[in-house]
Amino acid sequence: MDDTYWTIALSNAVGMIGAVLGGLVIAGALVWAVSLGIRTRRREPGPPKAHEHPTLPESGPAHETSQIREPNEVPRAADESERLTPHQLGGPASKRSDRQERPRWDSGGGGSFGSGGSGRT
């Protein structure tokens, strides 16, 4: 046989051995990572038991409330050159409105722009 044939066969064998060894290293790293995860999981506390879960208060569940709000007036500075600080602005930016009926569209109104309705003419 030719020396070239043996050279090619040997280089293919070295490449094949390198691929197999690389695969074994990767497989070993994966096995180690899984075993590390299992050991870590065993050290963690388990999920809570049924009696350890929080319970509803005696008054029952909290319910959602809906209300119409209106903006508060922004206080004005006494002097035009004076700046208001956040604590001078007050609490929440809105308050409960006296009218609690939901606003409705006027009859004959077209709704949003481009809705295809006739709109008011």
PDB file of C-alpha atoms in Angstrom:
ATOM      1  CA  MET A   1       0.000   0.000   0.000  1.00  0.00           C
ATOM      2  CA  ASP A   2       0.823   3.616  -0.382  1.00  0.00           C
ATOM      3  CA  ASP A   3       2.131   5.841   2.458  1.00  0.00           C
ATOM      4  CA  THR A   4      -0.512   8.434   1.570  1.00  0.00           C
ATOM      5  CA  TYR A   5      -3.249   5.939   2.390  1.00  0.00           C
ATOM      6  CA  TRP A   6      -1.811   5.324   5.875  1.00  0.00           C
ATOM      7  CA  THR A   7      -1.370   9.047   6.472  1.00  0.00           C
ATOM      8  CA  ILE A   8      -4.998   9.736   5.563  1.00  0.00           C
ATOM      9  CA  ALA A   9      -6.231   6.762   7.638  1.00  0.00           C
ATOM     10  CA  LEU A  10      -4.157   7.873  10.641  1.00  0.00           C
ATOM     11  CA  SER A  11      -5.362  11.489  10.418  1.00  0.00           C
ATOM     12  CA  ASN A  12      -8.973  10.298  10.214  1.00  0.00           C
ATOM     13  CA  ALA A  13      -8.420   8.020  13.248  1.00  0.00           C
ATOM     14  CA  VAL A  14      -6.880  10.883  15.266  1.00  0.00           C
ATOM     15  CA  GLY A  15      -9.813  13.107  14.313  1.00  0.00           C
ATOM     16  CA  MET A  16     -12.264  10.382  15.264  1.00  0.00           C
ATOM     17  CA  ILE A  17     -10.544   9.763  18.616  1.00  0.00           C
ATOM     18  CA  GLY A  18     -10.569  13.532  19.289  1.00  0.00           C
ATOM     19  CA  ALA A  19     -14.295  13.724  18.537  1.00  0.00           C
ATOM     20  CA  VAL A  20     -15.062  10.751  20.795  1.00  0.00           C
ATOM     21  CA  LEU A  21     -12.957  12.181  23.645  1.00  0.00           C
ATOM     22  CA  GLY A  22     -14.610  15.597  23.222  1.00  0.00           C
ATOM     23  CA  GLY A  23     -18.031  13.962  23.369  1.00  0.00           C
ATOM     24  CA  LEU A  24     -17.068  12.063  26.514  1.00  0.00           C
ATOM     25  CA  VAL A  25     -15.844  15.277  28.171  1.00  0.00           C
ATOM     26  CA  ILE A  26     -19.113  17.045  27.320  1.00  0.00           C
ATOM     27  CA  ALA A  27     -21.195  14.076  28.529  1.00  0.00           C
ATOM     28  CA  GLY A  28     -19.202  13.969  31.776  1.00  0.00           C
ATOM     29  CA  ALA A  29     -19.734  17.708  32.303  1.00  0.00           C
ATOM     30  CA  LEU A  30     -23.488  17.270  31.785  1.00  0.00           C
ATOM     31  CA  VAL A  31     -23.647  14.362  34.257  1.00  0.00           C
ATOM     32  CA  TRP A  32     -21.713  16.442  36.812  1.00  0.00           C
ATOM     33  CA  ALA A  33     -24.043  19.449  36.305  1.00  0.00           C
ATOM     34  CA  VAL A  34     -27.166  17.300  36.768  1.00  0.00           C
ATOM     35  CA  SER A  35     -25.797  15.689  39.923  1.00  0.00           C
ATOM     36  CA  LEU A  36     -24.862  19.138  41.296  1.00  0.00           C
ATOM     37  CA  GLY A  37     -28.413  20.341  40.582  1.00  0.00           C
ATOM     38  CA  ILE A  38     -29.904  17.316  42.351  1.00  0.00           C
ATOM     39  CA  ARG A  39     -27.726  17.884  45.424  1.00  0.00           C
ATOM     40  CA  THR A  40     -28.625  21.581  45.518  1.00  0.00           C
ATOM     41  CA  ARG A  41     -32.339  20.787  45.162  1.00  0.00           C
ATOM     42  CA  ARG A  42     -32.192  18.324  48.072  1.00  0.00           C
ATOM     43  CA  ARG A  43     -30.788  21.050  50.351  1.00  0.00           C
ATOM     44  CA  GLU A  44     -33.630  23.480  49.543  1.00  0.00           C
ATOM     45  CA  PRO A  45     -36.850  23.466  51.568  1.00  0.00           C
ATOM     46  CA  GLY A  46     -39.767  21.645  50.014  1.00  0.00           C
ATOM     47  CA  PRO A  47     -43.034  23.207  48.868  1.00  0.00           C
ATOM     48  CA  PRO A  48     -45.424  24.322  51.610  1.00  0.00           C
ATOM     49  CA  LYS A  49     -47.953  21.844  52.967  1.00  0.00           C
ATOM     50  CA  ALA A  50     -51.694  22.459  52.606  1.00  0.00           C
ATOM     51  CA  HIS A  51     -52.027  23.796  56.158  1.00  0.00           C
ATOM     52  CA  GLU A  52     -49.097  26.215  55.650  1.00  0.00           C
ATOM     53  CA  HIS A  53     -50.772  28.146  52.801  1.00  0.00           C
ATOM     54  CA  PRO A  54     -52.317  31.522  53.578  1.00  0.00           C
ATOM     55  CA  THR A  55     -56.085  31.531  54.134  1.00  0.00           C
ATOM     56  CA  LEU A  56     -58.813  34.056  53.370  1.00  0.00           C
ATOM     57  CA  PRO A  57     -59.660  36.516  56.119  1.00  0.00           C
ATOM     58  CA  GLU A  58     -62.956  36.021  57.946  1.00  0.00           C
ATOM     59  CA  SER A  59     -64.395  39.065  56.156  1.00  0.00           C
ATOM     60  CA  GLY A  60     -63.947  37.291  52.814  1.00  0.00           C
ATOM     61  CA  PRO A  61     -61.981  38.195  49.713  1.00  0.00           C
ATOM     62  CA  ALA A  62     -61.225  41.791  48.796  1.00  0.00           C
ATOM     63  CA  HIS A  63     -63.421  43.104  45.999  1.00  0.00           C
ATOM     64  CA  GLU A  64     -62.622  45.510  43.213  1.00  0.00           C
ATOM     65  CA  THR A  65     -64.207  48.942  43.404  1.00  0.00           C
ATOM     66  CA  SER A  66     -64.849  51.208  40.483  1.00  0.00           C
ATOM     67  CA  GLN A  67     -65.260  54.955  40.738  1.00  0.00           C
ATOM     68  CA  ILE A  68     -64.988  58.004  38.556  1.00  0.00           C
ATOM     69  CA  ARG A  69     -62.246  60.398  39.588  1.00  0.00           C
ATOM     70  CA  GLU A  70     -61.490  63.996  38.710  1.00  0.00           C
ATOM     71  CA  PRO A  71     -58.163  65.831  38.916  1.00  0.00           C
ATOM     72  CA  ASN A  72     -57.245  68.007  41.878  1.00  0.00           C
ATOM     73  CA  GLU A  73     -56.409  71.638  41.317  1.00  0.00           C
ATOM     74  CA  VAL A  74     -52.671  72.305  41.229  1.00  0.00           C
ATOM     75  CA  PRO A  75     -51.796  74.892  43.885  1.00  0.00           C
ATOM     76  CA  ARG A  76     -50.271  78.123  42.606  1.00  0.00           C
ATOM     77  CA  ALA A  77     -47.159  79.669  44.098  1.00  0.00           C
ATOM     78  CA  ALA A  78     -47.691  82.957  45.952  1.00  0.00           C
ATOM     79  CA  ASP A  79     -44.858  84.567  44.055  1.00  0.00           C
ATOM     80  CA  GLU A  80     -44.155  83.826  40.363  1.00  0.00           C
ATOM     81  CA  SER A  81     -40.444  83.285  41.092  1.00  0.00           C
ATOM     82  CA  GLU A  82     -41.191  80.748  43.860  1.00  0.00           C
ATOM     83  CA  ARG A  83     -41.064  77.011  43.097  1.00  0.00           C
ATOM     84  CA  LEU A  84     -43.408  74.514  44.701  1.00  0.00           C
ATOM     85  CA  THR A  85     -41.818  71.450  46.224  1.00  0.00           C
ATOM     86  CA  PRO A  86     -43.463  68.004  46.055  1.00  0.00           C
ATOM     87  CA  HIS A  87     -44.708  68.123  49.660  1.00  0.00           C
ATOM     88  CA  GLN A  88     -46.458  71.439  48.889  1.00  0.00           C
ATOM     89  CA  LEU A  89     -48.375  69.863  46.002  1.00  0.00           C
ATOM     90  CA  GLY A  90     -50.392  67.650  48.341  1.00  0.00           C
ATOM     91  CA  GLY A  91     -51.478  64.043  48.229  1.00  0.00           C
ATOM     92  CA  PRO A  92     -53.000  62.142  45.327  1.00  0.00           C
ATOM     93  CA  ALA A  93     -53.447  63.843  41.974  1.00  0.00           C
ATOM     94  CA  SER A  94     -57.145  63.011  41.788  1.00  0.00           C
ATOM     95  CA  LYS A  95     -60.213  62.786  43.996  1.00  0.00           C
ATOM     96  CA  ARG A  96     -63.548  61.005  43.878  1.00  0.00           C
ATOM     97  CA  SER A  97     -65.985  62.810  41.613  1.00  0.00           C
ATOM     98  CA  ASP A  98     -69.391  63.935  42.848  1.00  0.00           C
ATOM     99  CA  ARG A  99     -70.987  62.482  39.684  1.00  0.00           C
ATOM    100  CA  GLN A 100     -70.540  58.723  39.564  1.00  0.00           C
ATOM    101  CA  GLU A 101     -72.505  58.060  36.351  1.00  0.00           C
ATOM    102  CA  ARG A 102     -70.374  56.870  33.493  1.00  0.00           C
ATOM    103  CA  PRO A 103     -70.204  59.321  30.584  1.00  0.00           C
ATOM    104  CA  ARG A 104     -72.045  58.078  27.495  1.00  0.00           C
ATOM    105  CA  TRP A 105     -71.775  59.039  23.865  1.00  0.00           C
ATOM    106  CA  ASP A 106     -74.288  61.543  22.595  1.00  0.00           C
ATOM    107  CA  SER A 107     -76.827  60.005  20.290  1.00  0.00           C
ATOM    108  CA  GLY A 108     -75.809  60.592  16.701  1.00  0.00           C
ATOM    109  CA  GLY A 109     -72.153  60.902  17.609  1.00  0.00           C
ATOM    110  CA  GLY A 110     -69.736  59.080  15.335  1.00  0.00           C
ATOM    111  CA  GLY A 111     -67.436  57.702  17.983  1.00  0.00           C
ATOM    112  CA  SER A 112     -63.786  57.640  17.052  1.00  0.00           C
ATOM    113  CA  PHE A 113     -62.377  59.308  13.967  1.00  0.00           C
ATOM    114  CA  GLY A 114     -62.689  57.195  10.857  1.00  0.00           C
ATOM    115  CA  SER A 115     -65.172  54.767  12.391  1.00  0.00           C
ATOM    116  CA  GLY A 116     -67.407  54.973   9.356  1.00  0.00           C
ATOM    117  CA  GLY A 117     -70.274  56.495  11.275  1.00  0.00           C
ATOM    118  CA  SER A 118     -72.127  59.470   9.899  1.00  0.00           C
ATOM    119  CA  GLY A 119     -71.032  61.655  12.791  1.00  0.00           C
ATOM    120  CA  ARG A 120     -72.703  64.898  13.683  1.00  0.00           C
ATOM    121  CA  THR A 121     -73.327  67.266  10.788  1.00  0.00           C
TER     122      THR A 121
END
